[in-house]
mmCIF file of C-alpha atoms in Angstrom:
data_model
loop_
_atom_site.group_PDB
_atom_site.id
_atom_site.type_symbol
_atom_site.label_atom_id
_atom_site.label_comp_id
_atom_site.label_asym_id
_atom_site.label_seq_id
_atom_site.Cartn_x
_atom_site.Cartn_y
_atom_site.Cartn_z
ATOM 1 C CA MET A 24 4.957 -1.760 13.913
ATOM 2 C CA SER A 25 3.567 -2.182 10.544
ATOM 3 C CA TRP A 26 3.342 -5.406 8.628
ATOM 4 C CA ALA A 27 3.594 -5.785 4.828
ATOM 5 C CA SER A 28 1.879 -8.915 3.312
ATOM 6 C CA LEU A 29 4.374 -9.785 0.557
ATOM 7 C CA SER A 30 6.816 -7.493 -1.228
ATOM 8 C CA LYS A 31 8.449 -8.044 -4.577
ATOM 9 C CA ASN A 32 12.241 -7.961 -4.382
ATOM 10 C CA SER A 33 13.828 -6.761 -7.538
ATOM 11 C CA LEU A 34 17.325 -7.802 -6.558
ATOM 12 C CA MET A 35 16.548 -11.410 -5.524
ATOM 13 C CA GLY A 36 13.904 -11.913 -8.217
ATOM 14 C CA SER A 37 11.530 -13.654 -5.749
ATOM 15 C CA TYR A 38 8.820 -12.947 -3.258
ATOM 16 C CA VAL A 39 9.701 -12.500 0.404
ATOM 17 C CA GLY A 40 7.658 -12.009 3.667
ATOM 18 C CA THR A 41 8.458 -8.529 5.034
ATOM 19 C CA ILE A 42 8.083 -6.580 8.198
ATOM 20 C CA MET A 43 8.857 -2.864 8.487
ATOM 21 C CA HIS A 44 10.071 -1.450 11.867
ATOM 22 C CA SER A 45 10.130 2.139 10.568
ATOM 23 C CA GLU A 46 9.296 4.063 7.473
ATOM 24 C CA ASP A 47 12.364 3.043 5.647
ATOM 25 C CA GLY A 48 13.888 0.056 7.552
ATOM 26 C CA GLY A 49 12.719 -3.523 7.647
ATOM 27 C CA LEU A 50 13.548 -7.146 7.300
ATOM 28 C CA GLY A 51 12.582 -9.703 4.487
ATOM 29 C CA TRP A 52 12.843 -13.390 4.378
ATOM 30 C CA GLU A 53 12.556 -16.317 1.980
ATOM 31 C CA ILE A 54 13.055 -20.022 2.830
ATOM 32 C CA LYS A 55 16.241 -19.784 4.805
ATOM 33 C CA ASN A 56 17.613 -16.319 3.962
ATOM 34 C CA LEU A 57 17.111 -13.132 5.894
ATOM 35 C CA TYR A 58 17.594 -9.690 4.260
ATOM 36 C CA LYS A 59 17.457 -6.090 5.371
ATOM 37 C CA THR A 60 16.385 -2.855 3.674
ATOM 38 C CA GLN A 61 16.982 0.711 4.692
ATOM 39 C CA ASP A 62 15.183 2.400 1.722
ATOM 40 C CA ALA A 63 11.614 1.093 2.135
ATOM 41 C CA GLY A 64 12.287 -2.100 0.140
ATOM 42 C CA ILE A 65 13.827 -0.619 -2.992
ATOM 43 C CA THR A 66 17.069 -2.441 -2.339
ATOM 44 C CA TRP A 67 17.903 -5.388 -0.038
ATOM 45 C CA ASP A 68 21.028 -6.692 1.496
ATOM 46 C CA SER A 69 21.836 -10.225 2.678
ATOM 47 C CA MET A 70 21.898 -10.255 6.498
ATOM 48 C CA TYR A 71 21.630 -13.889 7.760
ATOM 49 C CA ARG A 72 21.662 -17.352 6.320
ATOM 50 C CA GLU A 73 20.014 -20.173 8.243
ATOM 51 C CA THR A 74 21.582 -23.592 7.567
ATOM 52 C CA ASP A 75 19.146 -26.057 9.288
ATOM 53 C CA GLU A 76 15.620 -24.510 9.507
ATOM 54 C CA TYR A 77 13.097 -22.611 7.478
ATOM 55 C CA LEU A 78 12.111 -19.043 8.498
ATOM 56 C CA ASN A 79 8.496 -18.753 9.347
ATOM 57 C CA ALA A 80 7.438 -15.482 11.047
ATOM 58 C CA SER A 81 8.714 -12.329 12.743
ATOM 59 C CA CYS A 82 7.867 -9.207 14.619
ATOM 60 C CA PHE A 83 9.520 -6.025 15.821
ATOM 61 C CA THR A 84 8.774 -4.670 19.440
ATOM 62 C CA ASP A 85 10.360 -1.246 18.516
ATOM 63 C CA THR A 86 12.617 0.171 15.867
ATOM 64 C CA GLN A 87 15.689 -1.735 17.192
ATOM 65 C CA HIS A 88 14.551 -5.076 18.524
ATOM 66 C CA GLY A 89 13.043 -7.805 16.317
ATOM 67 C CA PHE A 90 12.696 -11.505 16.307
ATOM 68 C CA VAL A 91 12.325 -14.233 13.573
ATOM 69 C CA VAL A 92 11.100 -17.690 14.407
ATOM 70 C CA CYS A 93 12.225 -20.781 12.442
ATOM 71 C CA SER A 94 10.382 -23.960 11.586
ATOM 72 C CA GLY A 95 12.187 -25.942 14.291
ATOM 73 C CA GLY A 96 11.769 -23.486 17.082
ATOM 74 C CA LYS A 97 15.046 -21.567 16.672
ATOM 75 C CA ILE A 98 14.898 -17.900 17.363
ATOM 76 C CA ILE A 99 16.917 -15.208 15.521
ATOM 77 C CA ARG A 100 17.223 -11.848 17.085
ATOM 78 C CA THR A 101 18.332 -8.369 16.001
ATOM 79 C CA MET A 102 18.942 -5.636 18.540
ATOM 80 C CA ASP A 103 20.066 -2.862 16.243
ATOM 81 C CA GLY A 104 17.240 -2.548 13.755
ATOM 82 C CA GLY A 105 18.392 -5.325 11.530
ATOM 83 C CA LYS A 106 22.122 -4.502 11.196
ATOM 84 C CA LEU A 107 23.203 -7.748 12.865
ATOM 85 C CA ALA A 108 21.248 -10.982 13.771
ATOM 86 C CA GLN A 109 22.083 -13.803 16.115
ATOM 87 C CA GLY A 110 20.493 -17.086 17.011
ATOM 88 C CA LEU A 111 18.968 -17.548 20.514
ATOM 89 C CA ASN A 112 19.621 -20.881 22.104
ATOM 90 C CA THR A 113 18.908 -20.428 25.771
ATOM 91 C CA PRO A 114 15.414 -21.655 26.904
ATOM 92 C CA THR A 115 14.700 -18.348 28.774
ATOM 93 C CA ALA A 116 15.533 -16.353 25.646
ATOM 94 C CA ARG A 117 13.150 -18.685 23.614
ATOM 95 C CA VAL A 118 10.383 -18.211 25.964
ATOM 96 C CA LYS A 119 10.839 -14.448 25.873
ATOM 97 C CA ALA A 120 10.898 -14.445 22.094
ATOM 98 C CA TYR A 121 7.832 -16.763 21.736
ATOM 99 C CA THR A 122 5.959 -14.487 24.187
ATOM 100 C CA ILE A 123 6.752 -11.307 22.266
ATOM 101 C CA LEU A 124 5.776 -13.111 18.918
ATOM 102 C CA GLY A 125 2.520 -14.221 20.601
ATOM 103 C CA ASN A 126 1.754 -10.721 21.814
ATOM 104 C CA ALA A 127 2.459 -9.268 18.329
ATOM 105 C CA TRP A 128 0.378 -11.746 16.449
ATOM 106 C CA SER A 129 -2.583 -11.832 18.867
ATOM 107 C CA ALA A 130 -3.888 -8.494 17.617
ATOM 108 C CA THR A 131 -4.217 -9.625 14.003
ATOM 109 C CA ARG A 132 -4.221 -13.379 13.964
ATOM 110 C CA ILE A 133 -5.331 -15.022 17.044
ATOM 111 C CA ASP A 134 -4.530 -18.596 15.983
ATOM 112 C CA SER A 135 -0.921 -17.446 15.609
ATOM 113 C CA GLY A 136 -1.004 -15.931 19.020
ATOM 114 C CA PHE A 137 -2.202 -19.198 20.537
ATOM 115 C CA HIS A 138 0.574 -21.039 18.548
ATOM 116 C CA PHE A 139 3.493 -18.958 19.965
ATOM 117 C CA TYR A 140 2.107 -18.951 23.479
ATOM 118 C CA GLN A 141 1.868 -22.776 23.279
ATOM 119 C CA GLU A 142 5.298 -22.973 21.901
ATOM 120 C CA ALA A 143 6.447 -20.869 24.963
ATOM 121 C CA LEU A 144 4.701 -23.412 27.278
ATOM 122 C CA VAL A 145 6.434 -26.315 25.664
ATOM 123 C CA VAL A 146 9.889 -24.718 26.334
ATOM 124 C CA ILE A 147 8.761 -23.871 29.988
ATOM 125 C CA ASP A 148 7.681 -27.387 30.577
ATOM 126 C CA SER A 149 10.720 -28.826 29.017
ATOM 127 C CA PHE A 150 13.183 -26.884 31.093
ATOM 128 C CA ASN A 151 11.047 -26.485 34.148
ATOM 129 C CA LEU A 152 10.833 -22.615 33.992
ATOM 130 C CA ALA A 153 8.201 -22.312 36.619
ATOM 131 C CA ASP A 154 8.545 -18.559 37.066
ATOM 132 C CA LYS A 155 7.435 -18.007 33.424
ATOM 133 C CA ARG A 156 4.355 -20.212 33.367
ATOM 134 C CA GLY A 157 1.984 -17.866 35.112
ATOM 135 C CA LYS A 158 2.479 -15.081 32.532
ATOM 136 C CA ILE A 159 1.933 -17.435 29.529
ATOM 137 C CA LEU A 160 -1.233 -18.922 31.066
ATOM 138 C CA TYR A 161 -2.522 -15.305 31.595
ATOM 139 C CA ASN A 162 -1.981 -14.390 28.035
ATOM 140 C CA LEU A 163 -3.693 -17.693 26.825
ATOM 141 C CA GLY A 164 -6.648 -16.783 29.157
ATOM 142 C CA MET A 165 -6.997 -13.314 27.717
ATOM 143 C CA LEU A 166 -6.815 -14.741 24.203
ATOM 144 C CA ASN A 167 -9.777 -17.101 25.051
ATOM 145 C CA LEU A 168 -11.572 -14.138 26.412
ATOM 146 C CA THR A 169 -11.230 -12.530 22.949
ATOM 147 C CA THR A 170 -12.661 -15.466 21.208
ATOM 148 C CA GLY A 171 -15.561 -15.830 23.612
ATOM 149 C CA ASN A 172 -14.478 -18.994 25.316
ATOM 150 C CA TYR A 173 -15.262 -17.812 28.821
ATOM 151 C CA LYS A 174 -15.071 -21.276 30.536
ATOM 152 C CA LYS A 175 -11.427 -21.728 29.389
ATOM 153 C CA TYR A 176 -10.765 -18.124 30.085
ATOM 154 C CA ILE A 177 -11.571 -18.411 33.779
ATOM 155 C CA ILE A 178 -9.744 -21.711 34.210
ATOM 156 C CA LEU A 179 -6.616 -20.338 32.684
ATOM 157 C CA ILE A 180 -6.739 -17.039 34.657
ATOM 158 C CA ASP A 181 -7.306 -18.986 37.873
ATOM 159 C CA SER A 182 -4.249 -21.239 36.979
ATOM 160 C CA ALA A 183 -2.174 -18.173 36.104
ATOM 161 C CA LEU A 184 -2.997 -16.738 39.551
ATOM 162 C CA ARG A 185 -1.950 -19.909 41.463
ATOM 163 C CA PHE A 186 1.287 -20.371 39.428
ATOM 164 C CA SER A 187 2.275 -16.695 39.832
ATOM 165 C CA ILE A 188 1.572 -16.734 43.583
ATOM 166 C CA SER A 189 3.955 -19.731 43.948
ATOM 167 C CA VAL A 190 6.774 -17.834 42.273
ATOM 168 C CA SER A 191 5.943 -14.382 43.583
ATOM 169 C CA ASP A 192 5.249 -13.007 40.008
ATOM 170 C CA PHE A 193 3.524 -9.991 41.460
ATOM 171 C CA VAL A 194 2.616 -8.445 38.021
ATOM 172 C CA THR A 195 0.752 -11.489 36.889
ATOM 173 C CA ILE A 196 -0.776 -11.911 40.408
ATOM 174 C CA SER A 197 -2.297 -8.375 40.163
ATOM 175 C CA ASN A 198 -3.199 -8.784 36.445
ATOM 176 C CA SER A 199 -4.952 -12.103 37.194
ATOM 177 C CA PHE A 200 -6.973 -10.555 40.121
ATOM 178 C CA ASN A 201 -8.136 -7.825 37.835
ATOM 179 C CA ALA A 202 -9.075 -10.345 35.163
ATOM 180 C CA LEU A 203 -11.046 -12.269 37.549
ATOM 181 C CA GLY A 204 -12.709 -9.141 38.803
ATOM 182 C CA ASN A 205 -13.816 -8.276 35.256
ATOM 183 C CA TYR A 206 -15.234 -11.677 34.843
ATOM 184 C CA TYR A 207 -17.321 -11.554 38.054
ATOM 185 C CA PHE A 208 -18.405 -7.963 37.271
ATOM 186 C CA THR A 209 -19.652 -8.955 33.835
ATOM 187 C CA THR A 210 -21.444 -12.012 35.282
ATOM 188 C CA GLY A 211 -23.134 -9.804 37.952
ATOM 189 C CA ASP A 212 -21.303 -11.107 41.019
ATOM 190 C CA ILE A 213 -20.450 -7.617 42.294
ATOM 191 C CA VAL A 214 -19.285 -8.730 45.672
ATOM 192 C CA LYS A 215 -16.662 -11.122 44.221
ATOM 193 C CA ALA A 216 -15.701 -8.570 41.714
ATOM 194 C CA ARG A 217 -14.883 -5.902 44.170
ATOM 195 C CA LYS A 218 -12.903 -8.373 46.274
ATOM 196 C CA MET A 219 -10.809 -9.251 43.205
ATOM 197 C CA TYR A 220 -10.222 -5.497 42.386
ATOM 198 C CA ASP A 221 -9.240 -4.844 46.013
ATOM 199 C CA SER A 222 -6.742 -7.670 45.928
ATOM 200 C CA ALA A 223 -5.270 -6.513 42.675
ATOM 201 C CA TYR A 224 -4.838 -3.070 44.003
ATOM 202 C CA ALA A 225 -3.350 -4.191 47.228
ATOM 203 C CA VAL A 226 -0.665 -6.253 45.632
ATOM 204 C CA ALA A 227 0.067 -3.565 43.084
ATOM 205 C CA THR A 228 0.350 -0.849 45.693
ATOM 206 C CA ARG A 229 2.738 -2.963 47.883
ATOM 207 C CA LYS A 230 5.081 -3.428 44.977
ATOM 208 C CA LEU A 231 4.525 -0.030 43.405
ATOM 209 C CA LEU A 232 3.223 -1.464 40.066
ATOM 210 C CA TYR A 233 1.766 1.665 38.688
ATOM 211 C CA LEU A 234 0.041 0.021 35.644
ATOM 212 C CA GLN A 235 -1.769 -2.486 37.737
ATOM 213 C CA MET A 236 -2.466 0.047 40.443
ATOM 214 C CA GLY A 237 -4.240 2.254 37.834
ATOM 215 C CA SER A 238 -6.089 -0.611 36.300
ATOM 216 C CA ALA A 239 -7.425 -1.809 39.547
ATOM 217 C CA LEU A 240 -8.279 1.567 40.787
ATOM 218 C CA GLY A 241 -10.148 2.433 37.510
ATOM 219 C CA ASN A 242 -12.144 -0.838 38.009
ATOM 220 C CA LEU A 243 -12.877 0.171 41.791
ATOM 221 C CA ALA A 244 -14.090 3.617 40.573
ATOM 222 C CA ARG A 245 -16.969 1.870 38.885
ATOM 223 C CA PHE A 246 -18.456 0.995 42.234
ATOM 224 C CA GLU A 247 -18.667 4.613 43.353
ATOM 225 C CA ALA A 248 -22.216 6.010 43.385
ATOM 226 C CA ASP A 249 -20.974 9.561 43.679
ATOM 227 C CA ASN A 250 -20.064 10.787 40.106
ATOM 228 C CA LYS A 251 -17.356 13.202 41.369
ATOM 229 C CA LYS A 252 -15.704 10.526 43.487
ATOM 230 C CA SER A 253 -15.732 8.094 40.665
ATOM 231 C CA THR A 254 -14.266 10.606 38.320
ATOM 232 C CA MET A 255 -11.600 11.530 40.823
ATOM 233 C CA LEU A 256 -10.543 7.924 41.164
ATOM 234 C CA GLN A 257 -10.457 7.423 37.402
ATOM 235 C CA ARG A 258 -8.205 10.519 36.984
ATOM 236 C CA ARG A 259 -5.853 9.155 39.784
ATOM 237 C CA ALA A 260 -5.798 5.798 37.969
ATOM 238 C CA ILE A 261 -4.893 7.589 34.650
ATOM 239 C CA LEU A 262 -1.971 9.363 36.486
ATOM 240 C CA TYR A 263 -0.605 6.056 37.756
ATOM 241 C CA MET A 264 -0.832 4.375 34.329
ATOM 242 C CA ALA A 265 0.645 7.370 32.471
ATOM 243 C CA LYS A 266 3.964 6.532 34.271
ATOM 244 C CA CYS A 267 4.069 3.225 32.135
ATOM 245 C CA SER A 268 4.493 2.690 28.513
ATOM 246 C CA GLY A 269 1.867 0.622 26.658
ATOM 247 C CA SER A 270 -0.815 1.914 28.929
ATOM 248 C CA GLU A 271 -2.912 3.481 26.174
ATOM 249 C CA GLU A 272 -5.830 0.951 26.226
ATOM 250 C CA PRO A 273 -6.529 0.993 29.900
ATOM 251 C CA ILE A 274 -6.198 4.870 30.019
ATOM 252 C CA ALA A 275 -8.680 4.995 27.121
ATOM 253 C CA ASN A 276 -11.022 2.768 29.171
ATOM 254 C CA CYS A 277 -10.811 5.190 32.063
ATOM 255 C CA LEU A 278 -11.584 8.083 29.718
ATOM 256 C CA VAL A 279 -14.686 6.254 28.443
ATOM 257 C CA ASN A 280 -15.802 5.597 32.060
ATOM 258 C CA ILE A 281 -15.266 9.286 32.912
ATOM 259 C CA GLY A 282 -17.310 10.383 29.992
ATOM 260 C CA TYR A 283 -20.112 7.940 30.928
ATOM 261 C CA ARG A 284 -20.451 9.726 34.255
ATOM 262 C CA PHE A 285 -20.732 13.258 32.832
ATOM 263 C CA PRO A 286 -24.315 14.669 32.706
ATOM 264 C CA ASP A 287 -23.209 17.165 30.235
ATOM 265 C CA ALA A 288 -23.124 15.666 26.757
ATOM 266 C CA ASP A 289 -20.536 18.018 25.353
ATOM 267 C CA SER A 290 -18.104 17.235 28.122
ATOM 268 C CA ALA A 291 -18.729 13.443 27.734
ATOM 269 C CA ILE A 292 -18.067 13.668 23.945
ATOM 270 C CA GLN A 293 -14.548 15.177 24.578
ATOM 271 C CA TYR A 294 -13.582 12.254 26.766
ATOM 272 C CA TYR A 295 -14.993 9.720 24.269
ATOM 273 C CA ASP A 296 -13.044 11.499 21.534
ATOM 274 C CA ARG A 297 -9.799 11.446 23.531
ATOM 275 C CA ALA A 298 -10.250 7.730 24.166
ATOM 276 C CA ILE A 299 -10.865 7.079 20.404
ATOM 277 C CA ASN A 300 -7.824 9.008 19.310
ATOM 278 C CA MET A 301 -5.650 7.290 21.911
ATOM 279 C CA VAL A 302 -5.916 3.692 20.706
ATOM 280 C CA SER A 303 -6.022 1.760 17.443
ATOM 281 C CA ALA A 304 -9.154 -0.191 16.279
ATOM 282 C CA ASP A 305 -6.779 -3.133 15.435
ATOM 283 C CA PHE A 306 -5.512 -3.457 18.996
ATOM 284 C CA ALA A 307 -8.473 -2.090 21.165
ATOM 285 C CA PRO A 308 -11.710 -2.636 19.151
ATOM 286 C CA GLU A 309 -13.932 -2.881 22.226
ATOM 287 C CA VAL A 310 -12.720 0.531 23.452
ATOM 288 C CA ILE A 311 -13.440 2.217 20.067
ATOM 289 C CA ILE A 312 -16.849 0.638 19.748
ATOM 290 C CA GLY A 313 -17.751 1.515 23.323
ATOM 291 C CA ALA A 314 -16.670 5.090 22.855
ATOM 292 C CA PHE A 315 -18.478 5.492 19.592
ATOM 293 C CA ASN A 316 -21.678 3.949 21.010
ATOM 294 C CA ASN A 317 -21.787 6.250 23.945
ATOM 295 C CA MET A 318 -20.893 9.275 21.716
ATOM 296 C CA ALA A 319 -23.872 8.335 19.565
ATOM 297 C CA TYR A 320 -26.251 8.532 22.630
ATOM 298 C CA CYS A 321 -24.808 11.998 23.488
ATOM 299 C CA TYR A 322 -25.531 13.245 20.035
ATOM 300 C CA LEU A 323 -28.986 11.806 20.294
ATOM 301 C CA ALA A 324 -29.477 13.694 23.621
ATOM 302 C CA LYS A 325 -28.337 16.843 21.797
ATOM 303 C CA ARG A 326 -30.720 16.076 19.043
ATOM 304 C CA GLU A 327 -27.987 16.138 16.486
ATOM 305 C CA PHE A 328 -29.424 13.243 14.551
ATOM 306 C CA ASN A 329 -27.125 13.619 11.494
ATOM 307 C CA ARG A 330 -23.947 13.351 13.660
ATOM 308 C CA ARG A 331 -25.352 10.242 15.213
ATOM 309 C CA HIS A 332 -25.998 8.469 12.030
ATOM 310 C CA ARG A 333 -22.554 9.221 10.639
ATOM 311 C CA LEU A 334 -20.984 7.613 13.719
#
């Protein structure tokens, strides 16, 4: 979904923070008032008035579902694109909303991502929602990976694994094994890395978690010395992940890995190009950078130096 920084509202005569969930529809807020637009901000209608807290931040997960968080922790939700809004008061709903807000903000403002995940942990600890803890710890671990804090990353992912095992959260178990495998692979401990990927794949296969199956299988494919077998495993991984929404980044990673295995530069470039077009630089910069870097070497091998420099 797209974010607008600040938008002038001619009807209210004041500035409001805005978030658009489609080309024409969106929400705007100022202090304690929530407004909606259906004509790209030309006109605004009053939607919700908060009596106790100030409105701070919001996000949409799709064209229908959005959340606004208030200064005191209250969550306002819309499930129909902003036509109606309601406050969320149950602890489980607040954890879900904070998690969604953390996911949305992590791509553009990591400090805000940390803030909302920490708020989710506060609710989890206050109401003993043990089944939610592993997932939040995993998200915090991945944010620490983004900032380069590898020590905290490995501690949080290990904690996420232990908590998720205790409550049979198989998605987070598999994700944590995959994340640990990536850490060991990067640090050169290939034996431990493969063990983690095998564990991630076993858990995901037992529970038919296709996204996690594909992620683990794509990682395991990197250990294959035979290019054809590695490519076959990567393609099978893509088929698994294609069954799930939100799998663009791991699929793009597989495409980059397939391209890397191709001895033919032209074929490799096609896979890198597909990976680049599949993801956004805002949400998957590592994939974009890796694909462009590998593509540059392909053009160098083809002696197309001008193309290489433009990349």
